[in-house]
Each structure stands twice: as structure tokens, then as C-alpha cells.
XYZ file of C-alpha atoms in Angstrom:
665
model
C 34.560 122.105 -8.964
C 34.771 119.584 -6.125
C 35.024 121.775 -3.221
C 32.164 124.020 -4.340
C 30.002 121.017 -4.839
C 30.667 119.944 -1.405
C 29.767 123.359 0.138
C 26.338 122.821 -1.650
C 25.935 119.677 0.130
C 26.541 121.364 3.342
C 23.937 123.917 2.517
C 21.493 121.386 1.884
C 22.392 119.398 4.961
C 21.581 122.452 7.191
C 18.800 123.478 5.196
C 20.513 126.800 4.419
C 19.254 128.550 1.072
C 21.451 130.444 -1.105
C 21.701 131.509 -4.879
C 24.301 129.657 -6.843
C 26.534 132.667 -7.008
C 26.529 133.127 -3.166
C 26.934 129.463 -2.036
C 30.561 129.880 -1.157
C 30.377 133.021 0.905
C 27.200 132.167 2.527
C 28.321 128.748 3.643
C 31.652 130.262 4.970
C 29.638 133.035 6.859
C 27.297 130.550 8.406
C 30.130 128.164 9.503
C 32.261 131.100 10.926
C 29.253 132.299 13.030
C 28.551 128.796 14.504
C 28.583 128.717 18.316
C 29.255 124.887 18.291
C 32.508 123.126 17.263
C 32.811 122.157 13.525
C 35.236 120.003 11.969
C 35.552 120.918 8.096
C 37.444 118.418 5.881
C 38.497 119.755 2.517
C 39.871 116.472 1.052
C 42.141 116.082 -2.085
C 42.734 119.772 -2.808
C 45.335 118.852 -5.480
C 44.815 121.619 -8.130
C 47.770 123.909 -8.109
C 45.674 126.733 -9.946
C 43.112 127.190 -7.045
C 43.689 129.189 -3.920
C 42.156 127.136 -1.085
C 42.339 130.069 1.340
C 38.831 130.952 -0.286
C 37.135 127.891 1.097
C 38.389 128.288 4.679
C 36.033 130.000 7.137
C 37.624 132.129 9.919
C 35.191 131.186 12.860
C 36.685 130.231 16.272
C 34.589 127.346 16.404
C 35.689 125.775 12.941
C 38.616 123.458 12.549
C 39.613 122.850 9.081
C 41.548 119.770 8.020
C 42.867 120.133 4.234
C 44.590 117.023 2.462
C 46.385 117.546 -0.662
C 49.428 116.359 -2.660
C 50.527 119.838 -3.226
C 54.016 120.314 -1.656
C 53.627 124.018 -1.130
C 50.210 123.491 0.880
C 52.253 124.507 4.184
C 50.909 128.236 3.220
C 47.325 127.271 4.138
C 48.204 126.168 7.579
C 47.700 128.430 10.711
C 50.123 128.968 13.424
C 50.590 126.448 16.178
C 49.173 128.135 19.375
C 51.824 126.488 21.465
C 54.823 127.477 19.058
C 54.271 130.666 17.289
C 57.441 129.758 14.979
C 55.745 126.647 13.654
C 52.666 125.821 11.594
C 50.126 123.061 11.956
C 51.435 121.179 8.815
C 52.094 117.513 8.702
C 53.872 115.811 5.832
C 52.838 111.990 5.521
C 55.526 110.079 3.905
C 53.858 106.691 4.683
C 52.803 104.364 7.370
C 55.222 103.427 10.106
C 56.571 99.754 9.536
C 54.629 97.858 11.855
C 51.357 99.462 10.890
C 52.305 98.670 7.192
C 52.754 95.047 8.002
C 49.441 94.987 9.861
C 47.516 96.564 7.099
C 49.186 94.063 4.699
C 48.455 90.860 6.838
C 45.015 91.846 8.143
C 42.980 90.646 5.204
C 45.445 87.848 4.482
C 43.395 85.220 6.642
C 44.864 82.325 4.643
C 48.512 83.296 5.314
C 50.378 81.784 8.185
C 51.301 84.279 10.790
C 54.783 82.982 11.525
C 58.217 84.469 11.667
C 58.802 83.926 7.697
C 55.553 85.337 6.698
C 56.100 88.745 8.693
C 59.539 88.783 7.326
C 58.022 88.597 3.773
C 55.378 90.929 4.826
C 58.116 93.367 5.881
C 60.066 93.077 2.502
C 56.682 93.962 0.682
C 55.731 96.967 2.496
C 59.366 98.364 2.357
C 59.421 97.854 -1.464
C 56.192 99.607 -1.718
C 57.545 102.477 0.440
C 54.817 102.138 2.944
C 52.341 103.568 0.518
C 48.751 102.738 2.293
C 46.875 102.292 -1.047
C 49.527 100.133 -2.598
C 49.782 97.851 0.595
C 45.951 97.583 0.359
C 45.975 96.523 -3.052
C 48.728 94.119 -2.524
C 46.898 92.621 0.529
C 43.895 91.979 -1.840
C 45.866 90.272 -4.208
C 47.342 88.081 -1.593
C 44.021 87.341 -0.021
C 42.598 86.396 -3.379
C 45.159 83.700 -3.699
C 46.743 85.166 -6.668
C 49.995 85.064 -4.649
C 51.335 83.869 -1.417
C 53.247 86.340 0.816
C 56.636 84.847 -0.263
C 55.669 84.876 -4.112
C 54.513 88.481 -3.899
C 57.574 89.535 -2.071
C 59.719 87.832 -4.747
C 57.652 89.009 -7.730
C 57.761 92.824 -6.986
C 60.666 93.565 -9.066
C 58.862 92.122 -12.149
C 57.097 94.389 -14.741
C 54.054 92.253 -14.651
C 53.608 92.567 -10.938
C 54.238 96.200 -10.763
C 51.528 96.670 -13.760
C 49.107 94.604 -11.833
C 49.713 96.428 -8.653
C 49.113 99.881 -10.214
C 45.967 98.810 -12.035
C 44.022 96.623 -9.776
C 41.119 98.323 -8.022
C 40.396 98.612 -4.424
C 36.990 98.782 -2.934
C 38.288 100.652 0.175
C 39.988 103.452 -1.751
C 38.457 106.662 -2.943
C 40.674 106.526 -6.162
C 40.301 102.746 -6.580
C 43.522 102.237 -8.133
C 47.104 103.195 -7.182
C 47.751 104.700 -10.573
C 44.740 106.715 -10.532
C 46.259 108.943 -7.687
C 49.268 109.938 -9.993
C 46.988 110.260 -13.108
C 45.212 113.041 -11.288
C 48.609 114.950 -11.018
C 49.495 114.182 -14.645
C 46.130 115.437 -15.922
C 46.406 118.521 -13.834
C 49.709 119.192 -15.545
C 48.242 118.304 -19.099
C 45.474 120.750 -18.520
C 47.842 123.473 -16.797
C 49.988 123.013 -20.061
C 47.383 124.918 -22.215
C 48.421 128.125 -20.639
C 51.898 127.242 -19.112
C 54.411 125.491 -21.283
C 56.543 124.571 -18.327
C 53.737 122.028 -17.203
C 54.465 120.260 -20.426
C 58.014 120.351 -19.796
C 57.476 118.821 -16.192
C 55.563 115.778 -18.041
C 58.521 115.549 -20.622
C 61.000 115.457 -17.708
C 58.849 112.859 -16.020
C 59.153 110.418 -19.079
C 62.986 111.037 -19.089
C 63.334 110.135 -15.323
C 61.392 106.951 -15.891
C 64.511 105.486 -17.705
C 67.137 106.621 -15.087
C 67.514 105.147 -11.438
C 64.813 106.188 -9.366
C 66.934 107.905 -6.806
C 69.392 110.952 -6.832
C 68.888 112.346 -10.220
C 71.339 115.252 -10.319
C 70.771 118.280 -12.088
C 74.618 118.247 -12.944
C 73.610 115.203 -15.526
C 71.663 117.782 -17.631
C 74.033 120.604 -17.253
C 76.972 118.520 -18.528
C 74.702 117.229 -21.429
C 73.761 120.410 -22.648
C 77.311 121.881 -22.396
C 78.607 119.204 -24.478
C 76.009 119.205 -27.309
C 78.075 122.040 -29.236
C 81.290 120.252 -28.913
C 79.709 117.266 -30.521
C 78.134 119.367 -33.530
C 81.479 121.219 -33.958
C 83.300 118.031 -34.215
C 81.201 116.387 -36.851
C 80.898 119.505 -39.105
C 78.773 118.832 -42.143
C 77.395 115.253 -42.347
C 78.175 114.841 -45.958
C 81.768 115.429 -45.409
C 82.017 112.394 -43.203
C 83.973 109.319 -44.522
C 83.252 105.691 -44.079
C 85.728 105.485 -41.144
C 84.216 108.067 -39.264
C 80.722 106.644 -39.825
C 81.938 103.302 -38.326
C 83.704 104.792 -35.247
C 81.887 104.129 -32.142
C 84.244 106.277 -29.786
C 82.348 109.532 -30.423
C 78.726 110.613 -30.062
C 77.270 111.929 -32.921
C 74.372 114.820 -33.886
C 71.882 111.954 -33.469
C 72.392 111.874 -29.797
C 72.384 115.752 -29.596
C 68.933 115.592 -31.393
C 67.430 113.054 -28.946
C 68.781 115.187 -25.942
C 67.162 118.289 -27.440
C 63.817 116.309 -27.533
C 63.604 117.725 -23.923
C 63.540 121.717 -23.656
C 64.746 121.870 -27.167
C 67.532 123.992 -28.087
C 67.921 127.032 -25.908
C 70.910 128.867 -24.242
C 72.042 127.024 -21.177
C 70.766 129.570 -18.572
C 67.347 129.423 -20.226
C 67.352 125.556 -20.279
C 68.526 125.503 -16.660
C 65.556 127.884 -15.725
C 63.072 125.776 -17.652
C 64.499 122.512 -16.031
C 63.826 124.058 -12.651
C 60.285 125.103 -13.240
C 59.719 121.613 -14.552
C 61.078 119.805 -11.557
C 59.158 122.302 -9.198
C 55.889 121.140 -10.990
C 56.494 117.690 -10.443
C 57.633 118.426 -6.629
C 54.629 120.722 -6.057
C 52.334 117.536 -7.166
C 54.433 114.975 -5.213
C 55.247 113.149 -8.091
C 58.804 113.653 -7.347
C 60.960 114.558 -4.182
C 63.610 116.931 -4.459
C 66.502 117.078 -1.766
C 66.573 120.517 -0.478
C 70.333 120.482 -0.045
C 71.551 118.777 -3.277
C 68.365 119.496 -5.317
C 68.677 115.955 -6.802
C 65.271 114.427 -7.767
C 64.034 111.121 -6.298
C 60.794 109.240 -7.425
C 58.630 106.944 -5.123
C 59.008 103.386 -6.574
C 55.348 103.403 -7.608
C 55.425 106.560 -9.398
C 58.567 105.316 -11.099
C 56.695 102.216 -12.332
C 53.723 104.143 -13.297
C 55.709 106.739 -15.365
C 57.017 103.946 -17.750
C 53.745 102.231 -17.677
C 52.099 105.276 -19.173
C 54.254 105.877 -21.889
C 52.833 105.189 -25.721
C 56.364 105.517 -27.029
C 58.862 104.348 -24.309
C 61.758 103.789 -26.987
C 61.587 107.496 -27.648
C 61.895 108.363 -24.093
C 64.616 105.976 -23.250
C 66.642 107.216 -26.277
C 66.336 110.825 -25.024
C 67.448 109.804 -21.551
C 70.005 107.514 -22.740
C 71.502 110.168 -24.790
C 71.411 112.719 -21.947
C 73.372 110.253 -19.848
C 75.909 109.541 -22.436
C 76.551 113.152 -23.356
C 76.952 114.011 -19.656
C 80.160 111.807 -19.658
C 81.565 114.577 -21.863
C 83.359 112.094 -23.998
C 85.687 111.185 -21.205
C 87.165 107.636 -20.084
C 88.782 108.513 -16.867
C 87.132 108.275 -13.592
C 85.740 111.599 -12.117
C 83.903 112.622 -8.912
C 80.763 112.888 -11.217
C 81.204 109.105 -12.163
C 79.966 107.658 -8.838
C 76.783 109.774 -9.061
C 76.269 108.754 -12.627
C 76.836 105.037 -12.685
C 73.552 104.021 -11.050
C 71.715 105.616 -13.970
C 73.943 104.055 -16.590
C 73.133 100.642 -15.211
C 69.497 101.160 -15.063
C 69.352 102.546 -18.638
C 71.224 99.465 -19.751
C 68.832 97.190 -18.024
C 65.692 98.699 -19.393
C 67.130 98.655 -23.040
C 66.616 95.068 -23.272
C 63.014 95.406 -23.036
C 62.479 97.914 -25.700
C 61.866 97.252 -29.343
C 59.644 99.667 -30.815
C 61.063 99.830 -34.395
C 62.545 103.133 -35.616
C 62.066 104.989 -32.203
C 64.807 102.816 -30.673
C 68.356 103.817 -31.698
C 69.847 102.639 -34.908
C 72.515 99.972 -34.072
C 75.672 102.194 -34.407
C 73.887 104.941 -32.497
C 73.267 102.430 -29.719
C 77.039 101.261 -29.778
C 78.179 104.770 -29.258
C 75.934 105.183 -26.177
C 77.271 101.544 -24.851
C 80.885 102.630 -25.432
C 80.497 105.757 -23.344
C 78.516 104.048 -20.643
C 81.295 101.214 -20.594
C 84.142 103.444 -19.832
C 82.300 105.073 -16.759
C 81.082 101.664 -15.615
C 84.408 100.193 -15.904
C 85.954 102.902 -13.861
C 83.682 102.578 -11.011
C 83.781 98.799 -10.936
C 80.075 98.474 -11.786
C 78.925 94.810 -11.914
C 77.083 95.391 -14.996
C 80.212 96.234 -16.907
C 81.085 92.805 -18.342
C 77.318 92.288 -19.681
C 77.389 95.734 -21.275
C 80.858 95.323 -22.857
C 79.836 91.869 -24.250
C 76.788 93.307 -25.695
C 78.733 96.228 -27.001
C 81.107 93.969 -28.970
C 78.286 91.694 -30.419
C 76.323 94.802 -31.664
C 79.511 96.426 -33.097
C 80.088 93.286 -34.953
C 76.570 93.508 -36.369
C 76.853 97.134 -37.541
C 80.396 97.342 -38.800
C 80.316 94.289 -41.190
C 83.398 93.458 -43.112
C 85.230 96.464 -41.679
C 84.809 95.541 -38.053
C 88.492 94.201 -37.895
C 89.601 97.969 -38.887
C 87.294 100.321 -37.298
C 84.784 100.418 -34.308
C 85.210 96.527 -33.107
C 88.680 96.796 -31.852
C 87.795 99.736 -29.666
C 84.797 97.651 -28.056
C 86.931 94.500 -27.651
C 89.776 96.467 -25.989
C 87.469 97.631 -23.273
C 85.762 94.117 -22.998
C 89.414 92.675 -22.493
C 90.457 95.184 -19.766
C 87.014 94.611 -18.032
C 87.696 90.671 -18.125
C 91.174 91.585 -16.526
C 89.614 93.747 -13.760
C 86.947 91.299 -13.108
C 89.649 88.368 -12.646
C 88.690 86.738 -16.080
C 92.263 86.356 -16.988
C 92.300 83.773 -19.625
C 89.345 85.546 -21.364
C 91.225 88.793 -21.133
C 94.389 87.296 -22.588
C 92.342 85.842 -25.603
C 90.549 89.311 -26.242
C 93.561 91.455 -25.925
C 95.677 89.240 -27.990
C 93.372 89.888 -30.964
C 93.338 93.714 -30.056
C 97.044 93.903 -30.002
C 97.453 91.929 -33.413
C 94.915 94.462 -35.086
C 96.196 97.578 -33.579
C 99.844 96.545 -34.380
C 98.949 96.095 -38.013
C 97.216 99.536 -38.340
C 99.101 101.867 -36.231
C 102.749 103.023 -35.445
C 104.871 101.909 -32.525
C 104.235 105.197 -30.572
C 100.379 105.210 -31.174
C 98.654 105.701 -27.696
C 95.877 103.100 -28.361
C 98.423 100.655 -29.614
C 100.622 100.952 -26.510
C 97.689 100.906 -24.177
C 96.595 97.734 -25.464
C 100.151 96.169 -25.278
C 100.407 97.184 -21.734
C 96.971 95.653 -20.849
C 97.951 92.515 -22.746
C 101.443 92.296 -20.785
C 99.402 92.752 -17.453
C 97.048 89.956 -18.353
C 100.147 87.904 -19.238
C 101.564 88.642 -15.810
C 98.440 87.540 -14.081
C 98.250 84.480 -16.307
C 101.722 83.673 -14.999
C 103.335 84.167 -18.546
C 105.952 86.136 -16.980
C 108.324 85.781 -19.907
C 105.759 87.269 -22.427
C 104.843 90.043 -20.148
C 108.407 90.973 -19.795
C 109.050 91.091 -23.431
C 106.094 93.054 -24.173
C 106.592 95.604 -21.243
C 110.275 96.024 -22.238
C 109.082 97.147 -25.873
C 106.364 99.399 -24.340
C 108.539 101.081 -21.861
C 111.298 101.735 -24.562
C 108.748 103.408 -26.722
C 107.248 105.402 -24.106
C 110.632 106.830 -22.810
C 110.950 108.259 -26.286
C 107.612 109.918 -26.594
C 106.264 110.507 -23.088
C 107.409 112.913 -20.167
C 109.135 111.410 -17.317
C 106.095 112.123 -15.029
C 103.568 110.832 -17.517
C 101.177 108.424 -15.595
C 101.128 105.806 -18.430
C 104.963 105.607 -18.578
C 105.239 105.438 -14.809
C 102.486 102.560 -15.025
C 104.340 100.653 -17.574
C 107.555 100.967 -15.716
C 105.913 99.689 -12.560
C 104.494 96.725 -14.285
C 107.788 95.788 -15.653
C 109.427 95.804 -12.293
C 106.868 93.574 -11.051
C 107.345 91.126 -13.785
C 111.071 91.216 -13.210
C 110.485 90.352 -9.407
C 108.312 87.391 -10.333
C 110.341 85.982 -13.194
C 111.727 82.225 -13.038
C 115.306 83.544 -12.349
C 114.191 86.891 -10.757
C 115.687 90.185 -11.580
C 115.523 92.216 -8.360
C 118.425 94.493 -9.318
C 116.521 95.593 -12.466
C 113.381 95.814 -10.463
C 114.963 98.181 -7.878
C 116.309 100.531 -10.553
C 113.145 100.941 -12.203
C 111.057 101.201 -8.978
C 113.351 103.807 -7.299
C 112.933 105.992 -10.355
C 109.039 105.451 -10.151
C 108.803 106.135 -6.307
C 110.987 109.283 -6.830
C 108.692 110.603 -9.481
C 105.462 109.709 -7.831
C 106.675 111.443 -4.737
C 106.739 114.765 -6.327
C 103.509 114.466 -8.260
C 101.096 112.495 -5.883
C 99.898 112.906 -2.420
C 101.495 110.616 0.319
C 98.193 108.456 0.545
C 97.724 108.304 -3.177
C 97.200 104.455 -4.046
C 99.687 104.563 -6.957
C 102.394 106.143 -4.870
C 101.870 103.676 -2.009
C 101.794 100.766 -4.666
C 105.076 101.520 -6.068
C 106.647 101.881 -2.686
C 105.202 98.605 -1.774
C 106.765 97.086 -4.739
C 110.020 98.685 -4.303
C 110.135 97.370 -0.542
C 109.472 93.816 -2.106
C 112.283 94.382 -4.464
C 114.646 95.322 -1.647
C 113.564 92.397 0.064
C 114.240 90.134 -2.887
C 117.696 92.017 -3.368
C 118.830 91.405 0.210
C 118.484 94.962 1.326
C 116.470 94.473 4.473
C 117.024 97.734 6.238
C 115.748 99.757 3.167
C 112.811 97.313 2.862
C 111.935 97.680 6.572
C 112.157 101.495 6.562
C 109.985 101.815 3.381
C 107.172 99.129 4.486
C 106.954 100.506 7.942
C 106.089 103.868 6.232
C 103.660 102.377 3.778
C 101.948 100.525 6.517
C 101.766 103.642 8.947
C 100.211 105.535 6.010
C 97.855 102.858 5.189
C 96.534 102.469 8.627
C 95.403 106.072 8.634
C 93.885 106.062 4.938
C 92.497 102.422 4.405
C 90.181 100.205 6.688
C 91.634 97.496 8.708
C 90.490 94.618 6.031
C 91.536 96.392 2.986
C 93.471 94.114 0.865
C 96.199 96.481 0.041
C 96.781 97.098 3.802
C 96.855 93.474 4.611
C 99.252 92.953 1.621
C 101.742 95.461 2.978
C 101.602 94.061 6.447
C 102.205 90.610 5.091
C 105.321 91.724 3.318
C 106.512 93.513 6.200
C 106.074 90.346 8.285
C 108.221 88.567 5.670
C 110.866 91.294 5.962
C 110.903 91.016 9.785
C 111.401 87.227 9.533
C 114.143 87.481 7.086
C 115.999 90.210 9.371
C 115.732 87.952 12.434
C 112.898 89.718 14.164
C 110.824 86.561 14.517
C 108.594 87.755 17.481
C 107.451 90.897 15.238
C 107.073 88.740 12.364
C 104.944 86.186 13.991
C 102.728 88.802 15.754
C 102.119 90.586 12.514
C 101.441 87.683 10.120
C 98.952 86.254 12.833
C 97.137 89.483 12.778
C 97.015 89.526 8.987
C 95.734 86.004 9.208
C 93.061 86.955 11.717
C 91.777 89.781 9.645
C 91.413 87.686 6.576
C 89.613 85.061 8.386
C 87.108 87.593 9.613
C 86.747 89.016 6.167
C 86.306 85.629 4.656
C 82.842 85.327 5.812
C 82.003 88.065 3.824
C 83.775 87.180 0.664
C 82.402 83.581 0.901
C 85.719 82.448 -1.062
C 89.342 82.461 -0.048
C 91.243 85.652 -1.512
C 94.584 84.671 -3.064
C 96.419 87.051 -0.447
C 94.506 85.160 2.545
C 95.811 81.875 1.065
C 99.372 83.198 0.922
C 99.269 84.846 4.469
C 98.013 81.390 5.887
C 100.646 79.553 3.971
C 103.379 81.877 5.253
C 102.170 81.458 8.882
C 102.046 77.759 8.616
C 105.839 77.807 7.220
C 106.779 79.934 10.208
C 104.939 77.688 12.643
C 106.390 74.449 11.074
C 110.002 76.030 11.285
C 109.325 77.064 14.952
C 108.287 73.558 15.803
C 111.521 71.923 14.854
C 113.803 74.860 15.862
C 116.092 74.710 18.891
C 115.698 78.511 19.380
C 111.979 79.655 19.929
C 111.931 82.173 17.189
C 114.719 81.116 14.726
C 114.358 82.891 11.247
C 114.014 80.936 8.143
C 115.167 81.855 4.739
C 112.671 84.038 3.360
C 112.850 82.775 -0.174
C 112.256 79.171 0.860
C 109.408 79.875 3.154
C 107.367 81.905 0.892
C 107.117 82.250 -2.861
C 104.134 84.532 -3.046
C 104.651 88.124 -4.486
C 102.507 89.869 -1.859
C 101.560 92.389 -4.414
C 99.138 95.209 -4.214
C 95.577 94.809 -5.409
């Protein structure tokens, strides 16, 4: 043992003679009886099976400095003589930023010490989480001209640079390599695993964490996945009873995913799995391989531990399949957005990004099982507006084509194409959405009855795409059909029915000849129902009130339009940021109402405010938002009218001044 060997060296240094069995007690006694001050350093006390109190002398003249990666080492610290409620324990989380930059720059004699160099150095030390050994190794790579500062700052996200950083030796460090400091902890767990299986569970958990995002892995992910396993197994029944259509269906996870999930902690009752998970997590936390948030109990990994955890795997595809299956099962087969979705989506994005680099044969998921994972990921990513949604959905469509073969027009592919179509629509790729959704509607109309929910959903989505593509007549024709069917089969307060009625009313307002009376009738009904079932500041309730006010404006009912929009704006001013697009859209339409009603000064003040906010926001967007263009055009029309008017604030005809819809985003 390293500590005992060091104590032998101390005994030789002072020419103290003890038998091998008495070295520990003998050295402790001699140190404790010393009359001169002594500093005893117990370095790298990282073995969780050792009680280091055995090596700490009790003499008044001995000060002991103990260094360790064990998170529970506070128990070895003595009380602070200046504050009895505290212990002399210091947790080192990394260098401070200035010291880290200086450590990186010091050996880099060939680097210019200008503003850009220090900025690049700041990026590097931040990416390395201010880890001293990692910064030392990075400095040596830069000094040897393998990289310039800027090149290294730009390369740190690459797997090549991460592997090089972990495995490059440093003469200044005891462990030589960054990876060695983590290997010590992993080897300690492996050794402990011979008598404590929870240590092996900890290593298995580390493998799974390597393929999720490195921050905020919530316990809830695992609990939801384990709770959903039995639902999957019951829904599939005996595998030999499955027909071809069920085999091709990508909408549902399968027993294969349950099997991958059960590679970690196997099949146990939920309470036992929870207990085992927490014991495994505690092992990793105790060895500082992870950090556990004391409030949320979520797990985070240092970025270097995270890179090392993947690099150490002999079969990364197997670990990825387990992690991805756990993530997919945690969605519980749901398509809607949940509070849980926001905590989950970063892990889904990370899992998707890693998958492209994994190709280790049979360990990687069979094509159809991968499609089922992507389908579950796609819905949660779509609901949370993830920037990876389009890329994932496009890959989902291509992979589903590969695994469905000739049957792809009937089963599987149409579901993948549907979510790709609505993702295109949400992303503003309207023409691509129309093309994709026309195909989906054609297939579903040939397969399903008029009142089939999937058929109606795809028709609604296509109509919305037509509307945004300015194919208003086609949107109205399709929505009239959808609303007619939904009125027969859905309750009055059904969200899908209300949404279709809302969309139809918008299309009526923006038709070439306009149908404001029909829009008013529909929207008054929608507003009445939503007021009963939704909170005052719910986006859908506010959107229908906004559209109803717009319909009142087009129908010449200015008093009702003013009253309703002023209410909407008041609510939005409390619930939305000043530059939120929906708040600005409502203020824009209210300015139009004021102008049409002869309240010129109020209209001018409000639209000038809207334009000013849009122009401030534009620097963040980098491109003009359509609503910004509409507001600027309306203001220009007002100012042009005022310039030729005999009266300072003579109102103009709202319909000729501004043809924009002013719709809610």
C-alpha cells in the first residue's frame, strides 16, 4: 500500500527502526511526540476501502495535509479552531480563470500574447473546465507546434483532439496522462466489484452516461424507462403472434429495446432498481467521476471524464444502444410536450449525434429498431423545437425506406414522412412541407376512413401548409372537410376540433374575397369554449382572441375589436417579454384598429413602439422577421398619409393601408 510504503521511507529518513508489523504505529507515535512542527502530506488517498484515520498522528505539532478524489473525505478533516461549526476541508473544483490562462500561456513561448491569443486561451481553459493537468498537457501540445492557440481552441470539440489530450504524457504530472487519473478510479471500482456488485453497476452506469449529454442526467429518465418496460412487453405479447404489419410499424418500441435497457441493472422490481441505481451513482460521485447535484440529484460529468468514458469502451455500440433505449423508453410512447421534455431533449440530441459515428456490426441496433428509437426521439425534439429535429427526421425517413422495402407506402414510412412534414412546417420550410404532406395525405386517404385520427391530423397539417404557402383556397377546401368530420366525431371542447376551426377562420379572413362574417362565427365559438377550459394567459386562448379581434376589424365591428385586443395586449404584457412576436403582433393589430377607428395618435404611438422593438430585436435575429416588415410597412403608410393630409392625424382606410394578416406566431 502506498501510504504504508511512504511511512517506511519516513522511518528510514529519521533512522527509526521498527519491525514490518510495527511501522505504522511506530511512525505515528514518533510523529505525535515530536516537539518541533511537522507537515505530513498524505497524497492521493483514493482507495474507498481504506480508513485513512489509521495514518493520521494525533500530536499537537503535526499538521496533516490529505489529498484525495473521494468526495466523502470530509470525515477525515479536523474542526476549524476559529469556527467550531466548520471543518478544515477544501474542495478544489479547478483553477480560477486567470491562473488557468497563465498556466496555458506560460510554456507557449512561440505564441503572440495579444488580445486574440488570450481570448483563444480563455476558450481552451473553459472547455477544459480549468483542470490543471489537462491545461498543462494542452500547453505542451501548443508549445510543440502541433497546434496554434486558435487551432487548438477550434479543435477541442473533435474526437481526435479529445483522445490526444487524454493520452499525451506530461513530465510535470505524477499520473503523466489526464486519462490516468480517471483510470485509477475505474480500476478501484473494478477491484471493489469482486466483493460489491454495486461497484460493477457503477461502471455500467458510467458507460451509459457516456452517450447522454454530460450535464443534468436526471434520475427521472431511468425511472420512467423502467416503469414503461412492462407496458411494452404486454402490448407485444408472444413474438410469434405478430403479423407483418406490426413488424413494420415504427410507432411503437419493442421487446428489443426493453432488453437493451435491462443490460443495466437487469430485471428487478422498481424499488430494487432505484436502490441499486443510487448505490451505483454514489460510487461514481465518491470517486469524483461524476458530480451529483444535492438539490435535484441529477448527474453531471466533467467534460474530460465524459470524453474518457467513451474512449475506454471496447464495444461502444452496445453502450449506445442501452443509453438510447433508456431514453426512448423514458418518453413513455407519448407525442405531446410534457414538463419532462425540456429536461430530456439535450440527451436525445446528444444520442443522435453520437450514433453517426458508431458502426460496430451486430451490436448497433437493427435498422427497424433504430427507426423506432428515432421516431420516439423525433416527437420530443419536435415538441421542444430542437435544432436537430429536421436532420433526425430526414434520417428517419431514409432509414425507414431501407427497412420497409415494398411495403413502405403502406406501413411505417408514412408516419416518418408525416413528422418530417410538420417539422418542415414548424421550421418555415413551407414548400418542402407541402410536398411531404401532400404525399402523406394521399396515402392515408387511400388507407383509412374519413374519421381516422391520423388521416385528419395529416389533412389539418397540409391545410396549414397550404395557408402558409398562400394557397388559401386549397386550405379552405381541406379545412372545411376536416371541420365537418370532426364535428361529427369529436366533443365540442376537443383540442383538435378547436384547432381546425381556428385555422379555418384564419383562412377565411385571408381569402381573396374575404369571409369575415364566417370567421367571426367560428372564432366566437372557439373563444367561448377556450375561455371555459384554458387559463387566461394560455397561448391558444390568446391566439383565438387575437384572431377574433382581427375578424371584428375586417367585419367593421371596431368597438368589439378594440375591447378584445386591449384585453389580449394587457394579458400579454404580463405574461410575455416585450419583444415576443405574439405580443408585438397583437399590438400591431391594435394599432390598426385604433387607426381605423379614428384614434390616430394612439395608433401612431403604438405602431412606432412596435417598430422600435422589432428593430432592436432584429440585431439578434440577423434577418427581418415577416411581422417586422408588416409593421414597418404599416407605419410608412400612416406617415405617407399624414404627410399629404390637411389634418395632422387623419385616419386612413385600414384595408387599403395594410393588407397583412398580423397573425399570431
